[in-house]
Short mmCIF file of C-alpha atoms in Angstrom, two decimals:
data_model
loop_
_atom_site.label_atom_id
_atom_site.label_comp_id
_atom_site.label_asym_id
_atom_site.label_seq_id
_atom_site.Cartn_x
_atom_site.Cartn_y
_atom_site.Cartn_z
CA MET A 20 0.00 0.00 0.00
CA HIS A 21 1.27 3.43 -1.01
CA ASP A 22 0.32 7.07 -0.58
CA PRO A 23 -1.06 7.98 -4.04
CA GLY A 24 0.06 11.58 -3.54
CA THR A 25 3.74 10.74 -3.12
CA GLN A 26 4.05 6.99 -3.80
CA ARG A 27 5.57 6.57 -0.33
CA ARG A 28 5.13 3.04 0.99
CA LEU A 29 2.60 2.83 3.84
CA GLY A 30 2.47 -0.91 4.52
CA SER A 31 1.55 -4.28 3.08
CA PHE A 32 -0.73 -7.25 3.60
CA THR A 33 -0.56 -10.93 2.77
CA ASP A 34 -3.33 -12.65 0.86
CA PRO A 35 -5.21 -15.07 3.13
CA THR A 36 -5.18 -18.80 2.50
CA ALA A 37 -8.33 -20.75 1.79
CA ALA A 38 -8.06 -22.35 5.24
CA GLN A 39 -7.84 -18.94 6.89
CA ILE A 40 -10.96 -17.75 5.11
CA ASP A 41 -12.79 -20.90 6.22
CA GLU A 42 -11.81 -20.08 9.80
CA VAL A 43 -13.04 -16.50 9.40
CA VAL A 44 -16.42 -17.76 8.19
CA ARG A 45 -16.70 -20.29 11.04
CA ALA A 46 -15.97 -17.57 13.58
CA ALA A 47 -18.49 -15.26 11.92
CA ASN A 48 -21.27 -17.81 12.11
CA ALA A 49 -20.56 -18.60 15.76
CA ALA A 50 -20.51 -14.91 16.63
CA GLN A 51 -23.71 -14.28 14.68
CA SER A 52 -25.59 -16.86 16.73
CA ARG A 53 -24.53 -15.16 19.98
CA TRP A 54 -25.29 -11.67 18.61
CA ASN A 55 -28.75 -12.65 17.42
CA ASP A 56 -29.55 -13.98 20.91
CA CYS A 57 -29.13 -10.43 22.23
CA THR A 58 -32.26 -8.31 22.41
CA PRO A 59 -32.60 -5.50 19.86
CA LEU A 60 -32.25 -3.05 22.75
CA VAL A 61 -28.90 -4.51 23.81
CA ARG A 62 -27.70 -4.49 20.21
CA ALA A 63 -28.73 -0.85 19.85
CA GLU A 64 -26.86 0.20 22.97
CA VAL A 65 -23.69 -1.56 21.84
CA LEU A 66 -23.88 -0.05 18.36
CA HIS A 67 -24.27 3.44 19.80
CA GLU A 68 -21.05 2.82 21.74
CA VAL A 69 -19.30 1.87 18.50
CA ALA A 70 -20.55 5.08 16.87
CA ALA A 71 -19.12 7.07 19.78
CA SER A 72 -15.78 5.28 19.30
CA ILE A 73 -15.78 6.29 15.62
CA ARG A 74 -16.23 9.92 16.59
CA GLU A 75 -13.45 9.71 19.19
CA ARG A 76 -10.99 8.28 16.63
CA ARG A 77 -12.20 10.45 13.76
CA ARG A 78 -9.10 12.59 13.17
CA LEU A 79 -6.62 9.72 13.43
CA ILE A 80 -8.50 7.46 11.03
CA ALA A 81 -9.26 10.35 8.66
CA GLU A 82 -5.54 11.13 8.42
CA LEU A 83 -4.81 7.52 7.51
CA LEU A 84 -7.68 7.49 5.02
CA THR A 85 -6.22 10.53 3.28
CA LEU A 86 -2.74 9.01 3.21
CA GLU A 87 -4.02 5.80 1.67
CA THR A 88 -6.64 7.06 -0.80
CA GLY A 89 -5.44 10.59 -1.62
CA LYS A 90 -8.67 12.46 -0.83
CA PRO A 91 -8.52 15.80 1.04
CA PHE A 92 -8.59 15.49 4.84
CA LYS A 93 -11.91 17.35 5.05
CA GLU A 94 -13.54 14.69 2.87
CA SER A 95 -11.99 11.91 4.95
CA ALA A 96 -13.19 13.48 8.20
CA ASP A 97 -16.68 13.87 6.74
CA GLU A 98 -16.66 10.19 5.80
CA LEU A 99 -16.04 9.23 9.43
CA THR A 100 -18.81 11.54 10.63
CA TRP A 101 -21.27 10.09 8.14
CA SER A 102 -20.24 6.54 9.08
CA ALA A 103 -21.04 7.18 12.75
CA SER A 104 -24.36 8.78 11.78
CA ALA A 105 -25.41 5.70 9.78
CA LEU A 106 -24.58 3.46 12.73
CA ASP A 107 -26.61 5.56 15.16
CA TYR A 108 -29.52 5.55 12.73
CA TYR A 109 -29.59 1.78 12.31
CA ALA A 110 -29.06 1.19 16.02
CA GLU A 111 -32.45 2.82 16.54
CA ILE A 112 -34.52 1.54 13.63
CA GLY A 113 -33.09 -1.96 14.18
CA ARG A 114 -35.08 -2.13 17.42
CA HIS A 115 -38.09 -0.21 16.19
CA SER A 116 -39.86 -3.18 14.61
CA ILE A 117 -39.05 -6.83 14.07
CA GLY A 118 -42.29 -7.74 12.34
CA THR A 119 -45.94 -6.96 11.65
CA ILE A 120 -49.25 -8.28 12.96
CA HIS A 121 -51.71 -8.90 10.13
CA GLY A 122 -55.45 -8.75 10.09
CA THR A 123 -56.31 -12.45 10.18
CA ALA A 124 -57.58 -14.28 7.10
CA ALA A 125 -59.17 -17.04 9.23
CA ALA A 126 -61.26 -16.60 12.36
CA GLY A 127 -59.54 -17.45 15.63
CA GLN A 128 -56.02 -17.38 14.20
CA THR A 129 -53.08 -15.09 14.85
CA GLN A 130 -51.12 -14.25 11.71
CA PHE A 131 -47.94 -12.18 11.64
CA THR A 132 -44.58 -11.63 9.94
CA ILE A 133 -41.26 -11.76 11.76
CA LYS A 134 -37.91 -10.47 10.52
CA GLU A 135 -34.81 -12.63 10.83
CA PRO A 136 -31.13 -11.99 10.00
CA MET A 137 -29.56 -13.47 6.89
CA GLY A 138 -26.62 -14.90 8.87
CA THR A 139 -23.11 -13.97 7.79
CA VAL A 140 -22.96 -11.02 5.39
CA VAL A 141 -19.97 -10.48 3.07
CA ILE A 142 -19.25 -6.85 2.17
CA VAL A 143 -16.96 -6.25 -0.84
CA LEU A 144 -15.79 -2.66 -1.12
CA PRO A 145 -14.09 -0.13 -3.43
CA ALA A 146 -11.54 2.49 -2.30
CA ASN A 147 -13.42 5.72 -3.03
CA PHE A 148 -15.50 5.67 0.18
CA PRO A 149 -14.18 2.58 1.94
CA LEU A 150 -15.53 3.35 5.41
CA LEU A 151 -18.83 5.00 4.56
CA LEU A 152 -19.85 2.29 2.09
CA MET A 153 -18.80 -0.32 4.63
CA MET A 154 -21.00 1.25 7.29
CA TRP A 155 -24.01 1.73 5.05
CA SER A 156 -24.13 -2.06 4.81
CA ALA A 157 -22.49 -3.15 8.07
CA ALA A 158 -24.62 -0.90 10.28
CA ALA A 159 -27.84 -2.28 8.81
CA ALA A 160 -26.54 -5.86 8.84
CA LEU A 161 -25.48 -5.67 12.48
CA ALA A 162 -28.70 -3.97 13.57
CA ALA A 163 -30.60 -6.81 11.92
CA GLY A 164 -28.62 -9.43 13.87
CA ASN A 165 -26.06 -10.52 11.27
CA SER A 166 -22.31 -10.94 11.47
CA VAL A 167 -20.12 -9.17 8.92
CA VAL A 168 -17.01 -10.11 6.93
CA VAL A 169 -15.46 -7.21 5.03
CA LYS A 170 -13.24 -7.60 1.97
CA PRO A 171 -11.79 -4.10 1.53
CA SER A 172 -10.21 -2.63 -1.58
CA GLU A 173 -6.52 -3.33 -1.93
CA ASN A 174 -6.13 0.48 -2.03
CA ALA A 175 -7.81 1.04 1.35
CA SER A 176 -6.99 -2.09 3.37
CA LEU A 177 -4.77 -0.42 5.95
CA THR A 178 -7.43 2.17 6.80
CA THR A 179 -10.16 -0.48 6.99
CA LEU A 180 -8.11 -2.68 9.30
CA VAL A 181 -7.44 0.21 11.66
CA PHE A 182 -11.07 1.32 11.50
CA ALA A 183 -12.20 -2.21 12.46
CA GLU A 184 -10.72 -1.65 15.93
CA VAL A 185 -13.85 0.35 16.81
CA PHE A 186 -15.77 -2.95 16.84
CA ALA A 187 -13.59 -4.54 19.53
CA GLY A 188 -16.40 -4.37 22.10
CA LEU A 189 -18.68 -6.54 19.98
CA GLY A 190 -16.65 -9.68 20.67
CA ASP A 191 -14.54 -11.93 18.48
CA GLY A 192 -15.79 -12.82 15.04
CA LEU A 193 -18.76 -10.50 14.69
CA VAL A 194 -17.01 -7.98 12.43
CA GLN A 195 -13.91 -9.20 10.58
CA VAL A 196 -11.78 -7.66 7.84
CA VAL A 197 -10.10 -9.92 5.28
CA PRO A 198 -7.63 -8.00 3.11
CA GLY A 199 -6.63 -9.60 -0.15
CA GLY A 200 -7.22 -9.66 -3.86
CA ALA A 201 -9.84 -11.12 -6.15
CA ASP A 202 -9.31 -14.70 -4.95
CA ALA A 203 -10.24 -13.78 -1.38
CA ALA A 204 -13.39 -12.03 -2.59
CA LYS A 205 -14.36 -14.99 -4.76
CA GLN A 206 -14.02 -17.45 -1.89
CA LEU A 207 -16.05 -15.31 0.48
CA VAL A 208 -18.79 -14.60 -2.07
CA GLY A 209 -19.11 -18.23 -3.11
CA HIS A 210 -18.59 -19.78 0.34
CA ARG A 211 -21.37 -22.19 1.27
CA ASP A 212 -21.52 -20.77 4.81
CA THR A 213 -21.90 -17.09 3.92
CA HIS A 214 -25.48 -16.04 3.44
CA MET A 215 -25.66 -12.63 1.78
CA VAL A 216 -23.34 -10.37 -0.27
CA ALA A 217 -23.25 -6.57 -0.45
CA PHE A 218 -21.02 -5.45 -3.32
CA THR A 219 -19.96 -2.00 -4.52
CA GLY A 220 -17.74 -1.71 -7.59
CA SER A 221 -17.66 -2.00 -11.36
CA VAL A 222 -20.34 -3.42 -13.64
CA PRO A 223 -18.24 -6.41 -14.80
CA THR A 224 -17.35 -7.43 -11.25
CA GLY A 225 -20.93 -6.83 -10.10
CA ARG A 226 -22.16 -9.19 -12.80
CA ALA A 227 -19.65 -11.81 -11.68
CA VAL A 228 -20.78 -11.50 -8.06
CA ALA A 229 -24.44 -11.77 -9.05
CA GLN A 230 -23.72 -14.83 -11.18
CA VAL A 231 -21.97 -16.65 -8.33
CA CYS A 232 -24.77 -15.75 -5.92
CA SER A 233 -27.40 -16.95 -8.40
CA GLU A 234 -26.00 -20.47 -8.29
CA THR A 235 -27.36 -20.90 -4.75
CA PHE A 236 -29.92 -18.04 -4.84
CA LYS A 237 -27.81 -16.23 -2.26
CA PRO A 238 -29.31 -12.77 -1.65
CA HIS A 239 -27.14 -9.95 -2.94
CA LEU A 240 -26.99 -6.18 -3.15
CA ILE A 241 -25.15 -4.78 -6.18
CA GLU A 242 -24.18 -1.10 -6.37
CA ALA A 243 -22.30 -0.99 -9.64
CA SER A 244 -21.66 2.25 -11.49
CA GLY A 245 -23.16 5.60 -12.32
CA SER A 246 -22.89 8.26 -14.98
CA ASP A 247 -25.28 10.83 -13.62
CA ALA A 248 -26.91 13.66 -15.51
CA PHE A 249 -26.79 17.22 -14.17
CA ILE A 250 -29.42 19.33 -15.94
CA VAL A 251 -29.27 23.13 -15.95
CA MET A 252 -32.31 25.05 -17.16
CA PRO A 253 -32.73 28.80 -17.83
CA SER A 254 -34.79 29.45 -14.69
CA ALA A 255 -31.91 28.35 -12.43
CA PRO A 256 -29.53 30.84 -10.79
CA ILE A 257 -26.60 30.10 -13.10
CA GLU A 258 -23.76 31.05 -10.75
CA VAL A 259 -25.20 28.76 -8.07
CA ALA A 260 -25.74 25.95 -10.58
CA ALA A 261 -22.16 26.28 -11.87
CA ARG A 262 -20.75 26.15 -8.37
CA ALA A 263 -22.91 23.10 -7.61
CA ALA A 264 -21.76 21.37 -10.81
CA THR A 265 -18.12 22.05 -9.96
CA PHE A 266 -18.61 20.30 -6.63
CA ALA A 267 -20.68 17.46 -8.11
CA ALA A 268 -18.08 16.79 -10.81
CA PHE A 269 -14.90 17.05 -8.73
CA LEU A 270 -15.71 15.82 -5.21
CA ASN A 271 -13.05 13.21 -4.35
CA ALA A 272 -11.38 13.98 -7.69
CA GLY A 273 -14.55 12.81 -9.43
CA GLN A 274 -14.23 9.33 -7.93
CA VAL A 275 -17.84 9.21 -6.78
CA CYS A 276 -20.47 6.91 -8.26
CA THR A 277 -22.97 9.79 -8.23
CA SER A 278 -20.60 12.34 -9.83
CA ALA A 279 -22.01 14.74 -12.41
CA GLU A 280 -20.78 13.09 -15.63
CA LYS A 281 -23.35 14.38 -18.12
CA ILE A 282 -23.79 18.10 -17.56
CA LEU A 283 -26.73 18.99 -19.80
CA VAL A 284 -27.08 22.76 -20.18
CA HIS A 285 -29.85 24.60 -22.01
CA GLU A 286 -28.58 26.61 -24.96
CA ASP A 287 -30.08 29.86 -23.63
CA VAL A 288 -27.71 29.84 -20.62
CA TYR A 289 -24.95 27.69 -22.04
CA ASP A 290 -22.27 30.33 -22.51
CA GLU A 291 -22.89 31.90 -19.10
CA PHE A 292 -22.77 28.52 -17.37
CA VAL A 293 -19.62 27.35 -19.18
CA ALA A 294 -17.78 30.55 -18.29
CA ALA A 295 -18.76 30.14 -14.65
CA ILE A 296 -17.81 26.47 -14.29
CA VAL A 297 -14.46 27.06 -15.99
CA ARG A 298 -13.78 29.96 -13.64
CA ASN A 299 -14.72 27.85 -10.60
CA THR A 300 -12.65 24.89 -11.79
CA GLU A 301 -9.52 26.95 -12.37
CA ALA A 302 -9.78 28.22 -8.77
CA LEU A 303 -9.59 24.71 -7.28
CA ARG A 304 -6.44 23.96 -5.29
CA ILE A 305 -4.73 20.67 -6.13
CA GLY A 306 -2.15 18.89 -4.01
CA HIS A 307 -1.62 16.43 -1.16
CA GLY A 308 -4.76 15.68 0.82
CA LEU A 309 -3.14 16.69 4.11
CA ASP A 310 -2.43 20.18 2.76
CA ARG A 311 -4.98 22.97 2.23
CA VAL A 312 -6.42 21.68 -1.01
CA ASP A 313 -9.71 20.95 -2.74
CA ILE A 314 -8.51 18.17 -5.05
CA GLY A 315 -6.17 15.36 -4.00
CA ALA A 316 -4.55 12.51 -5.87
CA MET A 317 -6.47 9.79 -7.66
CA GLU A 318 -6.56 6.36 -6.02
CA ASN A 319 -3.84 4.73 -8.10
CA GLU A 320 -1.97 4.87 -11.38
CA ARG A 321 -4.38 2.51 -13.12
CA GLU A 322 -7.27 4.91 -12.56
CA LEU A 323 -5.18 7.88 -13.65
CA LEU A 324 -4.22 6.19 -16.92
CA ARG A 325 -7.83 5.13 -17.54
CA VAL A 326 -9.05 8.74 -17.19
CA GLU A 327 -6.32 9.94 -19.55
CA ARG A 328 -7.46 7.38 -22.13
CA LEU A 329 -11.10 8.45 -21.81
CA LEU A 330 -10.16 12.08 -22.32
CA ALA A 331 -7.89 11.34 -25.27
CA ARG A 332 -10.68 9.39 -26.99
CA ALA A 333 -13.19 12.21 -26.40
CA VAL A 334 -10.76 14.73 -27.90
CA GLU A 335 -10.13 12.41 -30.82
CA GLN A 336 -13.89 12.35 -31.47
CA GLY A 337 -14.11 16.15 -31.40
CA ALA A 338 -14.42 17.28 -27.76
CA ARG A 339 -12.81 20.57 -26.78
CA VAL A 340 -10.78 20.95 -23.57
CA LEU A 341 -11.77 24.24 -21.93
CA THR A 342 -9.48 23.94 -18.93
CA GLY A 343 -7.24 21.26 -17.43
CA GLY A 344 -6.65 18.12 -19.40
CA SER A 345 -3.22 17.12 -18.12
CA ARG A 346 -1.19 16.15 -15.09
CA PRO A 347 -0.28 19.18 -12.99
CA GLU A 348 3.27 20.31 -12.43
CA LEU A 349 3.88 19.76 -8.72
CA ASP A 350 7.11 19.99 -6.74
CA GLY A 351 9.07 17.47 -4.70
CA GLU A 352 7.48 14.13 -3.86
CA LEU A 353 4.16 15.29 -5.28
CA ALA A 354 5.69 15.11 -8.75
CA ASN A 355 5.39 11.32 -8.37
CA GLY A 356 1.74 11.41 -7.29
CA PHE A 357 -1.28 10.33 -9.29
CA PHE A 358 -2.73 13.79 -9.85
CA PHE A 359 -4.87 15.01 -12.73
CA THR A 360 -5.93 18.60 -13.21
CA PRO A 361 -9.72 19.15 -12.92
CA THR A 362 -10.89 19.26 -16.52
CA VAL A 363 -13.91 20.77 -18.28
CA ILE A 364 -14.75 19.68 -21.82
CA ASP A 365 -17.55 20.50 -24.23
CA GLY A 366 -18.54 19.92 -27.85
CA LEU A 367 -19.94 16.50 -26.92
CA THR A 368 -22.91 14.53 -28.22
CA ALA A 369 -24.53 11.24 -27.24
CA GLU A 370 -22.62 9.57 -30.08
CA PHE A 371 -19.30 10.01 -28.24
CA ASP A 372 -17.91 6.95 -26.48
CA LEU A 373 -17.75 8.99 -23.28
CA TYR A 374 -21.54 9.23 -23.12
CA GLY A 375 -21.87 5.50 -22.37
CA GLU A 376 -18.92 5.34 -19.95
CA GLU A 377 -18.50 5.99 -16.26
CA VAL A 378 -15.81 8.67 -16.07
CA PHE A 379 -15.03 8.22 -12.35
CA GLY A 380 -12.39 10.92 -12.45
CA PRO A 381 -11.90 14.71 -12.54
CA ILE A 382 -13.55 15.40 -15.90
CA ALA A 383 -16.71 17.50 -16.28
CA PRO A 384 -18.28 16.82 -19.73
CA ILE A 385 -20.78 19.48 -20.86
CA TYR A 386 -23.51 18.83 -23.44
CA LYS A 387 -25.67 21.56 -24.99
CA VAL A 388 -29.43 20.89 -25.15
CA SER A 389 -32.20 22.88 -26.78
CA SER A 390 -35.08 21.91 -24.50
CA PHE A 391 -36.06 20.19 -21.26
CA ASP A 392 -37.43 17.29 -23.30
CA GLU A 393 -34.03 16.78 -24.92
CA ALA A 394 -32.35 16.85 -21.50
CA LEU A 395 -34.73 14.17 -20.21
CA GLU A 396 -34.18 12.06 -23.31
CA LEU A 397 -30.39 12.20 -22.96
CA THR A 398 -30.64 11.45 -19.25
CA ASN A 399 -32.77 8.36 -19.71
CA ALA A 400 -30.83 7.08 -22.75
CA SER A 401 -27.87 6.39 -20.47
CA PRO A 402 -27.20 2.73 -19.66
CA TYR A 403 -26.92 3.80 -16.01
CA GLY A 404 -29.58 4.99 -13.60
CA LEU A 405 -28.06 5.77 -10.22
CA GLY A 406 -28.81 9.45 -9.56
CA SER A 407 -29.54 12.68 -11.40
CA THR A 408 -29.63 16.39 -10.63
CA LEU A 409 -31.84 19.17 -11.93
CA TYR A 410 -31.19 22.89 -11.45
CA SER A 411 -34.44 24.71 -12.11
CA THR A 412 -37.03 26.87 -10.35
CA ASP A 413 -39.78 25.91 -12.81
CA ILE A 414 -42.27 23.77 -10.84
CA ARG A 415 -43.40 21.98 -14.01
CA GLU A 416 -39.85 20.91 -14.83
CA ILE A 417 -39.28 19.84 -11.23
CA ASP A 418 -42.47 17.76 -11.26
CA ARG A 419 -41.60 16.10 -14.55
CA ALA A 420 -38.04 15.36 -13.44
CA GLN A 421 -39.04 13.51 -10.29
CA ARG A 422 -41.63 11.50 -12.23
CA GLU A 423 -39.88 10.87 -15.56
CA ILE A 424 -36.18 10.42 -14.81
CA VAL A 425 -35.31 6.72 -14.67
CA ALA A 426 -32.93 6.63 -11.71
CA GLY A 427 -32.82 5.65 -8.08
CA MET A 428 -32.41 9.23 -6.87
CA VAL A 429 -33.32 12.69 -8.15
CA TRP A 430 -31.77 15.80 -6.62
CA VAL A 431 -33.40 19.15 -7.38
CA ASN A 432 -31.10 22.08 -6.59
CA ALA A 433 -29.35 19.94 -3.93
CA PRO A 434 -26.76 17.66 -5.59
CA LEU A 435 -25.23 14.50 -4.10
CA LEU A 436 -26.88 14.73 -0.69
CA ASP A 437 -27.55 11.50 1.20
CA ASN A 438 -29.99 10.86 4.04
CA ASP A 439 -29.62 7.91 6.40
CA ALA A 440 -33.42 7.65 6.44
CA GLY A 441 -33.80 7.54 2.63
CA PRO A 442 -32.86 4.69 0.27
CA PHE A 443 -29.71 4.81 -1.87
CA GLY A 444 -29.43 2.69 -5.00
CA GLY A 445 -29.88 2.63 -8.74
CA ARG A 446 -31.59 1.12 -11.75
CA LYS A 447 -30.39 -0.40 -15.02
CA LEU A 448 -26.61 -1.02 -14.98
CA SER A 449 -26.26 0.91 -11.73
CA GLY A 450 -27.27 -2.14 -9.75
CA ILE A 451 -29.99 -3.80 -7.73
CA GLY A 452 -31.15 -3.36 -4.16
CA ARG A 453 -31.07 -0.46 -1.71
CA GLN A 454 -28.87 0.77 1.11
CA LEU A 455 -29.98 3.19 3.84
CA GLY A 456 -33.47 3.83 5.12
CA ALA A 457 -35.95 1.17 6.15
CA GLU A 458 -35.36 -0.52 2.78
CA GLY A 459 -31.68 -0.80 3.66
CA LEU A 460 -32.47 -2.62 6.89
CA ASP A 461 -34.76 -5.09 5.13
CA THR A 462 -31.99 -5.76 2.60
CA PHE A 463 -30.27 -7.69 5.38
CA ARG A 464 -33.33 -9.47 6.81
CA HIS A 465 -35.49 -12.41 5.85
CA SER A 466 -39.26 -12.13 6.20
CA LYS A 467 -41.08 -15.11 7.69
CA LEU A 468 -44.86 -15.45 7.71
CA VAL A 469 -46.34 -17.19 10.76
CA MET A 470 -49.96 -18.42 11.14
CA ILE A 471 -51.16 -19.87 14.44
CA ASP A 472 -54.48 -21.49 15.28
CA PRO A 473 -54.34 -21.82 19.08
CA ALA A 474 -57.54 -23.92 19.13
CA CYS A 475 -56.18 -26.48 16.66
CA SER A 476 -59.62 -26.42 15.02
CA GLU A 477 -60.79 -28.35 12.00
CA GLN A 478 -60.83 -26.09 8.95
CA ASP A 479 -63.72 -27.54 7.05
CA PHE A 480 -64.15 -24.40 4.98
CA TRP A 481 -61.48 -25.80 2.65
CA TRP A 482 -60.30 -29.26 3.84
CA PHE A 483 -61.21 -32.63 2.35
CA PRO A 484 -63.78 -33.94 1.77
CA TYR A 485 -65.09 -31.14 -0.44
CA GLN A 486 -68.79 -30.40 -0.03
CA ASP A 487 -71.14 -31.67 -2.71
CA ASP A 488 -72.78 -28.28 -3.12
CA GLU A 489 -69.36 -26.85 -4.16
CA ALA A 490 -68.86 -29.32 -7.02
CA TRP A 491 -69.80 -28.54 -10.63
#
């Protein structure tokens, strides 16, 4: 593991053996049985203590997160705060309800649904938000009575291992971190004694995970990719919209699944908007995440080279670079870092290769549209459907956007916000299932219908022998 801003070595890990992973799974299942025997109230109290521990260790872990992933310290610290918030949220709703009493369908019976944990949940993670995405799943899984085995990204394993110390009070085996490569993930996902998989990553790997799970009908949550639209209409305050788009495109150097990657701007305000976003972009400070910067290094060299290839292809097809478009000239150790200057490009159409790609880097592609209908058409023609943003003060456009955009989330004048109480997830190639909210808790629970006749009565209204007057 290396600091992507300097390429300094931070540490290393050894891939686990198959026998070691088997032992991890055995320990997880034993711990899950003990954890599920606890009352929801006890589980809630313990999880609140873990959330408090996250807050106490916030600055230390955030520093390590910045060193390992390259993001600015402010973004790392926010990630810890949001992780604790998700845990507090699920600690409470995990004890709010464990089932539902139904109006009976047969006189004298009691009929109800109970919620039960899946068992051992495997969480496979990327490096862009390694702790937050872990907690969105782990908090819900633990609140529901499951144990958790985390397979972190190779680019965030050190941070995840240190972060896991906050779970020490939960006892051995309940939350475990297994660093390693693809082989470790494959064994955990396909293991006969793991019971559910929560995956965040690329579309190809998400498909592979879903295929393995399908062989045994193992429940799975797939959060794959996004290429979100950001629509700007004439009624919007353009300076505000441009500032919002700058943030939505370049947060975490654009390495966000909900980044603004299709900025669709109405022709009537196009020139004004482009001038504003270029001005905002050129003011961004780039450098090491522990300095006073807005943009840090990208996760690794592979991602940097991929973004350079995407940009080169867009330029080859006719895109125009308005600002950025190259590696910055930085001094000292930073000259070795995986930095890319925040870049704004225009002159694009839906025929460009970039339109069907997930950029996942510091590039803001701008498309000119002539109407709101065209903006909606371009938004929904994307193979992805994670989120989308509209900047408008026209109530008719706002109403149509929330009804007609095919995506898991629609932000109107409030880009990229999350809410622990509201579901996060996408449609189409962006994945299947939901994190956060009540839906996120049920993602990690089985539903079991129970019907009880305490009188053990004969049910002649439908048992054999059938009555003659009911025959043809």
